[in-house]
């Protein structure tokens, strides 16, 4: 396996695969959607899904970056990608039979992306502090 393919599978594929899973889940018409009590926590599910997407997107954009440094430009780009994808996801749900566009789902998606950014900042600062104290 080539170095480029291994790099793609390790860094970019998780973000693309996760985005694809979100799209597939959003494409299920409501009559085929499994009934479960877990779906009563809709906003938490949205927040979690887009939190993970935010981490994966940032990682895809900065695969070789020192873990002790925050690349602010790429962090902002990853937030914008997550918010944009969340917006497109809601628009997509608006045309899926039995599903609807929900402004508050979009807010939950955005919160997930912002929480991912906060985690990335926290981990970078913690790793930097650990490195300095060693």
PDB file of C-alpha atoms in Angstrom:
ATOM      1  CA  UNK A   1       0.000   0.000   0.000  1.00  0.00           C
ATOM      2  CA  UNK A   2       1.411   3.384  -0.967  1.00  0.00           C
ATOM      3  CA  UNK A   3       2.258   6.053   1.576  1.00  0.00           C
ATOM      4  CA  UNK A   4      -0.377   8.370   0.080  1.00  0.00           C
ATOM      5  CA  UNK A   5      -3.116   5.760   0.348  1.00  0.00           C
ATOM      6  CA  UNK A   6      -2.206   4.967   3.959  1.00  0.00           C
ATOM      7  CA  UNK A   7      -2.209   8.694   4.709  1.00  0.00           C
ATOM      8  CA  UNK A   8      -5.637   9.111   3.092  1.00  0.00           C
ATOM      9  CA  UNK A   9      -7.111   6.132   4.957  1.00  0.00           C
ATOM     10  CA  UNK A  10      -5.695   7.302   8.275  1.00  0.00           C
ATOM     11  CA  UNK A  11      -6.527  11.018   8.077  1.00  0.00           C
ATOM     12  CA  UNK A  12      -9.066  11.945   5.399  1.00  0.00           C
ATOM     13  CA  UNK A  13     -11.196   8.805   5.164  1.00  0.00           C
ATOM     14  CA  UNK A  14     -12.637   9.042   8.716  1.00  0.00           C
ATOM     15  CA  UNK A  15     -14.058  12.517   7.985  1.00  0.00           C
ATOM     16  CA  UNK A  16     -15.436  11.481   4.596  1.00  0.00           C
ATOM     17  CA  UNK A  17     -16.820   8.198   5.949  1.00  0.00           C
ATOM     18  CA  UNK A  18     -18.476   9.906   8.930  1.00  0.00           C
ATOM     19  CA  UNK A  19     -20.034  12.564   6.677  1.00  0.00           C
ATOM     20  CA  UNK A  20     -21.323   9.767   4.452  1.00  0.00           C
ATOM     21  CA  UNK A  21     -22.863   7.976   7.453  1.00  0.00           C
ATOM     22  CA  UNK A  22     -24.629  11.202   8.460  1.00  0.00           C
ATOM     23  CA  UNK A  23     -25.930  11.590   4.903  1.00  0.00           C
ATOM     24  CA  UNK A  24     -27.186   7.993   4.798  1.00  0.00           C
ATOM     25  CA  UNK A  25     -28.934   8.419   8.154  1.00  0.00           C
ATOM     26  CA  UNK A  26     -30.537  11.645   6.952  1.00  0.00           C
ATOM     27  CA  UNK A  27     -31.741   9.905   3.808  1.00  0.00           C
ATOM     28  CA  UNK A  28     -33.930   7.373   5.632  1.00  0.00           C
ATOM     29  CA  UNK A  29     -37.614   8.312   5.203  1.00  0.00           C
ATOM     30  CA  UNK A  30     -39.432   8.578   8.527  1.00  0.00           C
ATOM     31  CA  UNK A  31     -41.646   5.536   7.850  1.00  0.00           C
ATOM     32  CA  UNK A  32     -38.500   3.367   7.648  1.00  0.00           C
ATOM     33  CA  UNK A  33     -36.798   5.004  10.592  1.00  0.00           C
ATOM     34  CA  UNK A  34     -36.462   2.595  13.510  1.00  0.00           C
ATOM     35  CA  UNK A  35     -38.642   3.449  16.457  1.00  0.00           C
ATOM     36  CA  UNK A  36     -36.630   3.719  19.621  1.00  0.00           C
ATOM     37  CA  UNK A  37     -36.534   5.809  22.748  1.00  0.00           C
ATOM     38  CA  UNK A  38     -32.987   6.886  21.871  1.00  0.00           C
ATOM     39  CA  UNK A  39     -34.387   9.104  19.115  1.00  0.00           C
ATOM     40  CA  UNK A  40     -36.207  11.197  21.713  1.00  0.00           C
ATOM     41  CA  UNK A  41     -32.785  12.709  22.397  1.00  0.00           C
ATOM     42  CA  UNK A  42     -32.606  14.054  18.855  1.00  0.00           C
ATOM     43  CA  UNK A  43     -30.616  17.206  19.646  1.00  0.00           C
ATOM     44  CA  UNK A  44     -28.016  15.284  21.659  1.00  0.00           C
ATOM     45  CA  UNK A  45     -27.615  12.839  18.781  1.00  0.00           C
ATOM     46  CA  UNK A  46     -27.093  15.739  16.359  1.00  0.00           C
ATOM     47  CA  UNK A  47     -24.580  17.343  18.706  1.00  0.00           C
ATOM     48  CA  UNK A  48     -22.648  14.076  19.078  1.00  0.00           C
ATOM     49  CA  UNK A  49     -22.620  13.307  15.341  1.00  0.00           C
ATOM     50  CA  UNK A  50     -21.322  16.742  14.414  1.00  0.00           C
ATOM     51  CA  UNK A  51     -18.879  16.811  17.349  1.00  0.00           C
ATOM     52  CA  UNK A  52     -17.254  13.672  15.934  1.00  0.00           C
ATOM     53  CA  UNK A  53     -17.346  15.170  12.432  1.00  0.00           C
ATOM     54  CA  UNK A  54     -15.613  18.292  13.753  1.00  0.00           C
ATOM     55  CA  UNK A  55     -12.786  16.263  15.287  1.00  0.00           C
ATOM     56  CA  UNK A  56     -12.392  14.206  12.112  1.00  0.00           C
ATOM     57  CA  UNK A  57     -12.425  17.253   9.823  1.00  0.00           C
ATOM     58  CA  UNK A  58      -9.796  19.081  11.882  1.00  0.00           C
ATOM     59  CA  UNK A  59      -7.661  15.940  11.904  1.00  0.00           C
ATOM     60  CA  UNK A  60      -8.090  15.580   8.129  1.00  0.00           C
ATOM     61  CA  UNK A  61      -6.942  19.159   7.605  1.00  0.00           C
ATOM     62  CA  UNK A  62      -3.902  18.953   9.905  1.00  0.00           C
ATOM     63  CA  UNK A  63      -2.548  15.414   9.785  1.00  0.00           C
ATOM     64  CA  UNK A  64       1.128  16.260  10.308  1.00  0.00           C
ATOM     65  CA  UNK A  65       0.719  19.150  12.675  1.00  0.00           C
ATOM     66  CA  UNK A  66       2.427  19.085  16.028  1.00  0.00           C
ATOM     67  CA  UNK A  67      -0.205  18.064  18.580  1.00  0.00           C
ATOM     68  CA  UNK A  68       1.053  20.815  20.894  1.00  0.00           C
ATOM     69  CA  UNK A  69       0.198  23.583  18.448  1.00  0.00           C
ATOM     70  CA  UNK A  70      -3.218  24.820  17.359  1.00  0.00           C
ATOM     71  CA  UNK A  71      -3.586  25.829  13.743  1.00  0.00           C
ATOM     72  CA  UNK A  72      -6.262  28.511  14.173  1.00  0.00           C
ATOM     73  CA  UNK A  73      -6.908  28.920  10.452  1.00  0.00           C
ATOM     74  CA  UNK A  74      -7.615  25.230  10.029  1.00  0.00           C
ATOM     75  CA  UNK A  75      -9.654  25.155  13.222  1.00  0.00           C
ATOM     76  CA  UNK A  76     -11.927  27.901  11.879  1.00  0.00           C
ATOM     77  CA  UNK A  77     -12.118  26.163   8.487  1.00  0.00           C
ATOM     78  CA  UNK A  78     -13.119  22.906  10.190  1.00  0.00           C
ATOM     79  CA  UNK A  79     -15.857  24.709  12.160  1.00  0.00           C
ATOM     80  CA  UNK A  80     -17.133  26.304   8.939  1.00  0.00           C
ATOM     81  CA  UNK A  81     -17.135  22.924   7.184  1.00  0.00           C
ATOM     82  CA  UNK A  82     -19.122  21.344  10.022  1.00  0.00           C
ATOM     83  CA  UNK A  83     -21.632  24.209  10.142  1.00  0.00           C
ATOM     84  CA  UNK A  84     -21.966  24.161   6.346  1.00  0.00           C
ATOM     85  CA  UNK A  85     -22.434  20.416   6.268  1.00  0.00           C
ATOM     86  CA  UNK A  86     -24.994  20.643   9.084  1.00  0.00           C
ATOM     87  CA  UNK A  87     -26.907  23.262   7.105  1.00  0.00           C
ATOM     88  CA  UNK A  88     -26.824  21.128   3.952  1.00  0.00           C
ATOM     89  CA  UNK A  89     -27.891  18.107   5.998  1.00  0.00           C
ATOM     90  CA  UNK A  90     -30.948  19.964   7.286  1.00  0.00           C
ATOM     91  CA  UNK A  91     -31.845  21.142   3.774  1.00  0.00           C
ATOM     92  CA  UNK A  92     -31.474  17.546   2.582  1.00  0.00           C
ATOM     93  CA  UNK A  93     -33.780  16.300   5.355  1.00  0.00           C
ATOM     94  CA  UNK A  94     -36.333  18.839   4.188  1.00  0.00           C
ATOM     95  CA  UNK A  95     -36.789  16.885   0.932  1.00  0.00           C
ATOM     96  CA  UNK A  96     -36.727  13.368   2.420  1.00  0.00           C
ATOM     97  CA  UNK A  97     -40.266  11.938   2.749  1.00  0.00           C
ATOM     98  CA  UNK A  98     -41.561  12.248   6.297  1.00  0.00           C
ATOM     99  CA  UNK A  99     -38.519  14.209   7.480  1.00  0.00           C
ATOM    100  CA  UNK A 100     -38.375  17.930   8.009  1.00  0.00           C
ATOM    101  CA  UNK A 101     -35.930  20.775   8.095  1.00  0.00           C
ATOM    102  CA  UNK A 102     -35.384  21.736  11.740  1.00  0.00           C
ATOM    103  CA  UNK A 103     -33.605  24.951  12.652  1.00  0.00           C
ATOM    104  CA  UNK A 104     -32.812  23.609  16.126  1.00  0.00           C
ATOM    105  CA  UNK A 105     -31.158  20.513  14.660  1.00  0.00           C
ATOM    106  CA  UNK A 106     -28.890  22.918  12.792  1.00  0.00           C
ATOM    107  CA  UNK A 107     -28.120  24.697  16.056  1.00  0.00           C
ATOM    108  CA  UNK A 108     -27.290  21.312  17.658  1.00  0.00           C
ATOM    109  CA  UNK A 109     -25.013  20.511  14.689  1.00  0.00           C
ATOM    110  CA  UNK A 110     -23.221  23.833  15.169  1.00  0.00           C
ATOM    111  CA  UNK A 111     -22.835  23.250  18.907  1.00  0.00           C
ATOM    112  CA  UNK A 112     -21.280  19.860  18.132  1.00  0.00           C
ATOM    113  CA  UNK A 113     -18.731  21.491  15.831  1.00  0.00           C
ATOM    114  CA  UNK A 114     -17.925  24.169  18.405  1.00  0.00           C
ATOM    115  CA  UNK A 115     -17.521  21.575  21.169  1.00  0.00           C
ATOM    116  CA  UNK A 116     -15.086  19.693  18.926  1.00  0.00           C
ATOM    117  CA  UNK A 117     -13.080  22.909  18.506  1.00  0.00           C
ATOM    118  CA  UNK A 118     -13.043  23.449  22.272  1.00  0.00           C
ATOM    119  CA  UNK A 119     -11.821  19.887  22.814  1.00  0.00           C
ATOM    120  CA  UNK A 120      -9.055  20.380  20.240  1.00  0.00           C
ATOM    121  CA  UNK A 121      -7.956  23.610  21.951  1.00  0.00           C
ATOM    122  CA  UNK A 122      -8.063  21.976  25.386  1.00  0.00           C
ATOM    123  CA  UNK A 123      -6.053  18.935  24.281  1.00  0.00           C
ATOM    124  CA  UNK A 124      -3.442  21.060  22.512  1.00  0.00           C
ATOM    125  CA  UNK A 125      -2.977  23.258  25.581  1.00  0.00           C
ATOM    126  CA  UNK A 126      -2.854  20.238  27.895  1.00  0.00           C
ATOM    127  CA  UNK A 127      -0.317  18.474  25.668  1.00  0.00           C
ATOM    128  CA  UNK A 128       1.767  21.653  25.499  1.00  0.00           C
ATOM    129  CA  UNK A 129       1.718  21.940  29.307  1.00  0.00           C
ATOM    130  CA  UNK A 130       2.733  18.285  29.668  1.00  0.00           C
ATOM    131  CA  UNK A 131       5.564  18.768  27.154  1.00  0.00           C
ATOM    132  CA  UNK A 132       6.854  21.863  28.988  1.00  0.00           C
ATOM    133  CA  UNK A 133       6.788  20.136  32.386  1.00  0.00           C
ATOM    134  CA  UNK A 134       8.775  17.126  31.167  1.00  0.00           C
TER     135      UNK A 134
END
